Every structure is written in C-alpha cells, then in structure tokens.
XYZ file of C-alpha atoms in Angstrom:
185
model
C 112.910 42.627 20.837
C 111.366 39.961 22.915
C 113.363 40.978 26.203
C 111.660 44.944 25.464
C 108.202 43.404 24.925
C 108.787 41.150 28.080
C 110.044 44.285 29.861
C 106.983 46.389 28.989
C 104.540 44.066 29.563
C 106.114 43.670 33.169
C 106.071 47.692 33.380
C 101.959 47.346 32.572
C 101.337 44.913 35.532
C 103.242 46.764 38.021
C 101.295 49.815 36.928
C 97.735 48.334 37.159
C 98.842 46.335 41.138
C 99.779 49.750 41.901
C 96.839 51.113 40.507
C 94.822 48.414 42.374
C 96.069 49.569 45.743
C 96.039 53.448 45.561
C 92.388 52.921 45.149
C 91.505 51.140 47.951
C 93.406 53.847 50.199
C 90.738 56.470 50.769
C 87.423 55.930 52.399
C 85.534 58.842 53.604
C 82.020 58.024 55.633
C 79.809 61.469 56.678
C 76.727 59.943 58.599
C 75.929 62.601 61.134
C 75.601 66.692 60.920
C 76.907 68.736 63.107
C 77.666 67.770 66.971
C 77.773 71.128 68.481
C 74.604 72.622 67.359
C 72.788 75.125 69.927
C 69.645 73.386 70.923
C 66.993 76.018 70.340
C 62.732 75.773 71.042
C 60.638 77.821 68.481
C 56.960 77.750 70.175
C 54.024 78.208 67.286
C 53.530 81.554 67.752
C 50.109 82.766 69.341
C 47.875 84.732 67.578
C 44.185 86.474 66.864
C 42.205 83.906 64.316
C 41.740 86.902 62.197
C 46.008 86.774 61.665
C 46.378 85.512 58.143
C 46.414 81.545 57.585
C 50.448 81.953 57.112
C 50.750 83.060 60.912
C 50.267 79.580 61.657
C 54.031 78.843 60.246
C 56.091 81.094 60.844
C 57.021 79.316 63.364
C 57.919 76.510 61.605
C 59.887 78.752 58.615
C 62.161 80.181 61.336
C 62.889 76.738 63.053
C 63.924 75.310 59.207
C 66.296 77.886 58.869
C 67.854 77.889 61.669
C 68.478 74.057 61.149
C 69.828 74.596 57.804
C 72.619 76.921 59.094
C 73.957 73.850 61.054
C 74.760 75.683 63.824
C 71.226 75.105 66.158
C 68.842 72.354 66.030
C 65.285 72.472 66.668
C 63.612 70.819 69.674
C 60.875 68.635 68.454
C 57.651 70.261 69.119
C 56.021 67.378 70.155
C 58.648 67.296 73.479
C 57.163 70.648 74.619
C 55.463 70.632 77.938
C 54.701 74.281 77.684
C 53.065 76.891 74.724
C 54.414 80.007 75.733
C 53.394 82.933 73.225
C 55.467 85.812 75.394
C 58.529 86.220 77.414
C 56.705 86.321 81.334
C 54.867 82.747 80.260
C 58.250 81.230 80.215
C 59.221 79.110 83.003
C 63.215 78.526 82.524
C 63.408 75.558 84.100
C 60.678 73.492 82.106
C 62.743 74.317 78.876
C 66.339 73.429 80.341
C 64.588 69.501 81.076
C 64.186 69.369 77.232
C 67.688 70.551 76.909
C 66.908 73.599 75.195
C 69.619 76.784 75.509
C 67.164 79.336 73.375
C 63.203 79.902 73.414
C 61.746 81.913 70.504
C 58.163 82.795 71.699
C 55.744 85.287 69.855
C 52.506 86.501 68.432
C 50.179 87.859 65.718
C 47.053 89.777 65.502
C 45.177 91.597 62.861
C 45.318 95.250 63.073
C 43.135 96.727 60.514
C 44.426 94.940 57.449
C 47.796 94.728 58.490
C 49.237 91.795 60.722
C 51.305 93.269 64.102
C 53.942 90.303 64.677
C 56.420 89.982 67.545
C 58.735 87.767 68.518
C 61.318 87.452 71.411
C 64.606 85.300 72.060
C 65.144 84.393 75.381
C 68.078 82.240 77.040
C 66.877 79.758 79.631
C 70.241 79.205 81.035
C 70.739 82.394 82.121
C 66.797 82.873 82.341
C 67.120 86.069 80.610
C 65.646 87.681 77.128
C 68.373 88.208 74.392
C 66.184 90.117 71.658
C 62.977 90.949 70.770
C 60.918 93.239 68.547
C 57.430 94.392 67.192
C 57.006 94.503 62.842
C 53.572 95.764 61.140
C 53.426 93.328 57.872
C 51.252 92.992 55.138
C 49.277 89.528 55.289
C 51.408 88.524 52.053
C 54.667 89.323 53.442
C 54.584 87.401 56.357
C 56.829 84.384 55.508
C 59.693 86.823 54.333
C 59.283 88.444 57.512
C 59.935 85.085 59.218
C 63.155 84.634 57.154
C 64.099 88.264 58.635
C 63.393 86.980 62.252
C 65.424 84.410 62.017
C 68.260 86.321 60.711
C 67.777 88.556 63.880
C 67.930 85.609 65.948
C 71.109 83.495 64.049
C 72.789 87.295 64.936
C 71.893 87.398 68.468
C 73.068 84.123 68.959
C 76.306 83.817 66.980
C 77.600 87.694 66.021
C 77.215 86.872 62.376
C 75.145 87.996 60.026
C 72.101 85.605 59.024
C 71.597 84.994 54.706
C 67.826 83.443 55.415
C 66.250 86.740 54.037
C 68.587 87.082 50.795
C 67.807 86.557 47.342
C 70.141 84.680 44.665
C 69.942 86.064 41.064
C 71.391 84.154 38.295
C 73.491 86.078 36.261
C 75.257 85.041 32.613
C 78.507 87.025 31.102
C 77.078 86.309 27.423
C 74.406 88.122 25.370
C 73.607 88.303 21.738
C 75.436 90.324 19.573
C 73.298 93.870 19.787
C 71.490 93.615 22.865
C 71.813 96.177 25.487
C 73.334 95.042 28.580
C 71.003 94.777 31.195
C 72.236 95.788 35.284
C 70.686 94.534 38.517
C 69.895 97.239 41.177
C-alpha cells in the first residue's frame, strides 16, 4: 500500500514540474500596428462659413476611418506645409517630403439649405487624381456622408469594398412565447 501511495505521490510531482514548464513556453508581445500602412494626407476640407458647423470634421471622420482599417495611416496635420482644398492647389512634390502616397482634398458650401460637398483623391507619386466626386447633403447628414467618402476612397485605393458607412443591428433567436416575430428590412 505504501509503495502505491509512494508511487502516486511521485506521479503528482512529475505532473505539476511538467505543468510548471509548459507554462512558461509561450510568450506572445503585440506592441506595434501595422508596418505597411499607405501613408495618406486628409487636408480639412475648405468651405463657405455658411457650410454647417460639422463641415469642419469631416475631415477628421474620414482620416479616423481610414486608420481604423489598418491598412493607411494618417499624416499628422500639424506636418502639413500646404492647405490645399482642390486638386490644381496640389503641388506633388511638397506632399512626397512628408512621405505621403495619397492627398484627399475638398470642399463645402451652402447651397440654399442644402450643403454641396466634394472631395478628390489624388496620388502624389504618380502626381495624378485617382477619384473624385460632387454629393448635395442635408446639413444633418453630413458625417454619414463622410463615412461614405471614405469608403470611396479605402476602394480606390485597395479594390475592396469599405464597411465605414454600414450599420450593425443586434439581433436575438429568442422571443416570448406569443409574440410575433419581428424581420429587419
């Protein structure tokens, strides 16, 4: 009985060195994002001081999604040695010093209640523009419009689609016993 007890006990320790040293064996460190993201300039856009108050960041919407996707990263606006608000102010050359592959310049001005707002992509290396286009928007609608930009411009750049427009619903299998189900259109 002893010699089992003796044998068991010996079992336990073996276990628990093991034990010891499997978890020691993994260490995973992430400190940094992504290496290869596109460095891309998104100038405050110009615009009539009649443009609704939400003008003013659109800009700045568009540049935070495009960082969130991972794949571009945002010049600093403070590094800018130029304002451009369209395409012909650009001078390439000022923009590749900063590093930047991508410019996103644009505008908005009232137009009898409703904002006109256009943007355009251009790529300094090549010194040539990749997209651009004109919207009419309601005042209110402006920051969604900003999230549709910047899908436009994540496409232009990469062939993929761009999700910074979508909406997420949250939807549950269950319901009480009776109800009618409800469906999302």
């Amino acid at each position: 009985m002893m010699k089992r007890v003796g044998l068991a006990l010996c079992g336990v320790a073996l276990g628990l060195a093991g034990l010891s040293q499997a978890h020691a064996v993994l260490k995973v460190d992430i400190d940094k994002g992504s290496t290869g993201a596109l460095p891309i300039a998104v100038v405050p856009f110009g615009g009539s001081s009649q443009a609704s108050p939400s003008s003013q960041s659109m800009d700045e919407v568009i540049s935070a999604d495009l960082a969130r996707s991972g794949y571009f990263s945002p010049i600093p606006k403070g590094n800018f040695i130029a304002w451009p608000s369209e395409g012909a102010q650009i001078r390439c050359n000022d923009w590749k010093l900063l590093g930047a592959e991508n410019v996103v310049v644009g505008g908005v001005r009232s137009i009898g209640g409703v904002n006109e707002v256009r943007y355009e992509l251009f790529n300094v290396l090549r010194c040539v523009q990749v997209e651009g286009q004109r919207f009419l928007v309601e005042p209110n609608k402006m920051r969604r419009l900003a999230h549709q930009i910047s899908d436009q411009i994540y496409k232009a750049l990469t062939g993929k689609e761009g999700a910074f427009s979508t909406r997420i619903a949250y939807v549950t299998a269950t319901r009480e016993r009776g109800a009618k189900p409800r469906y999302l259109t």
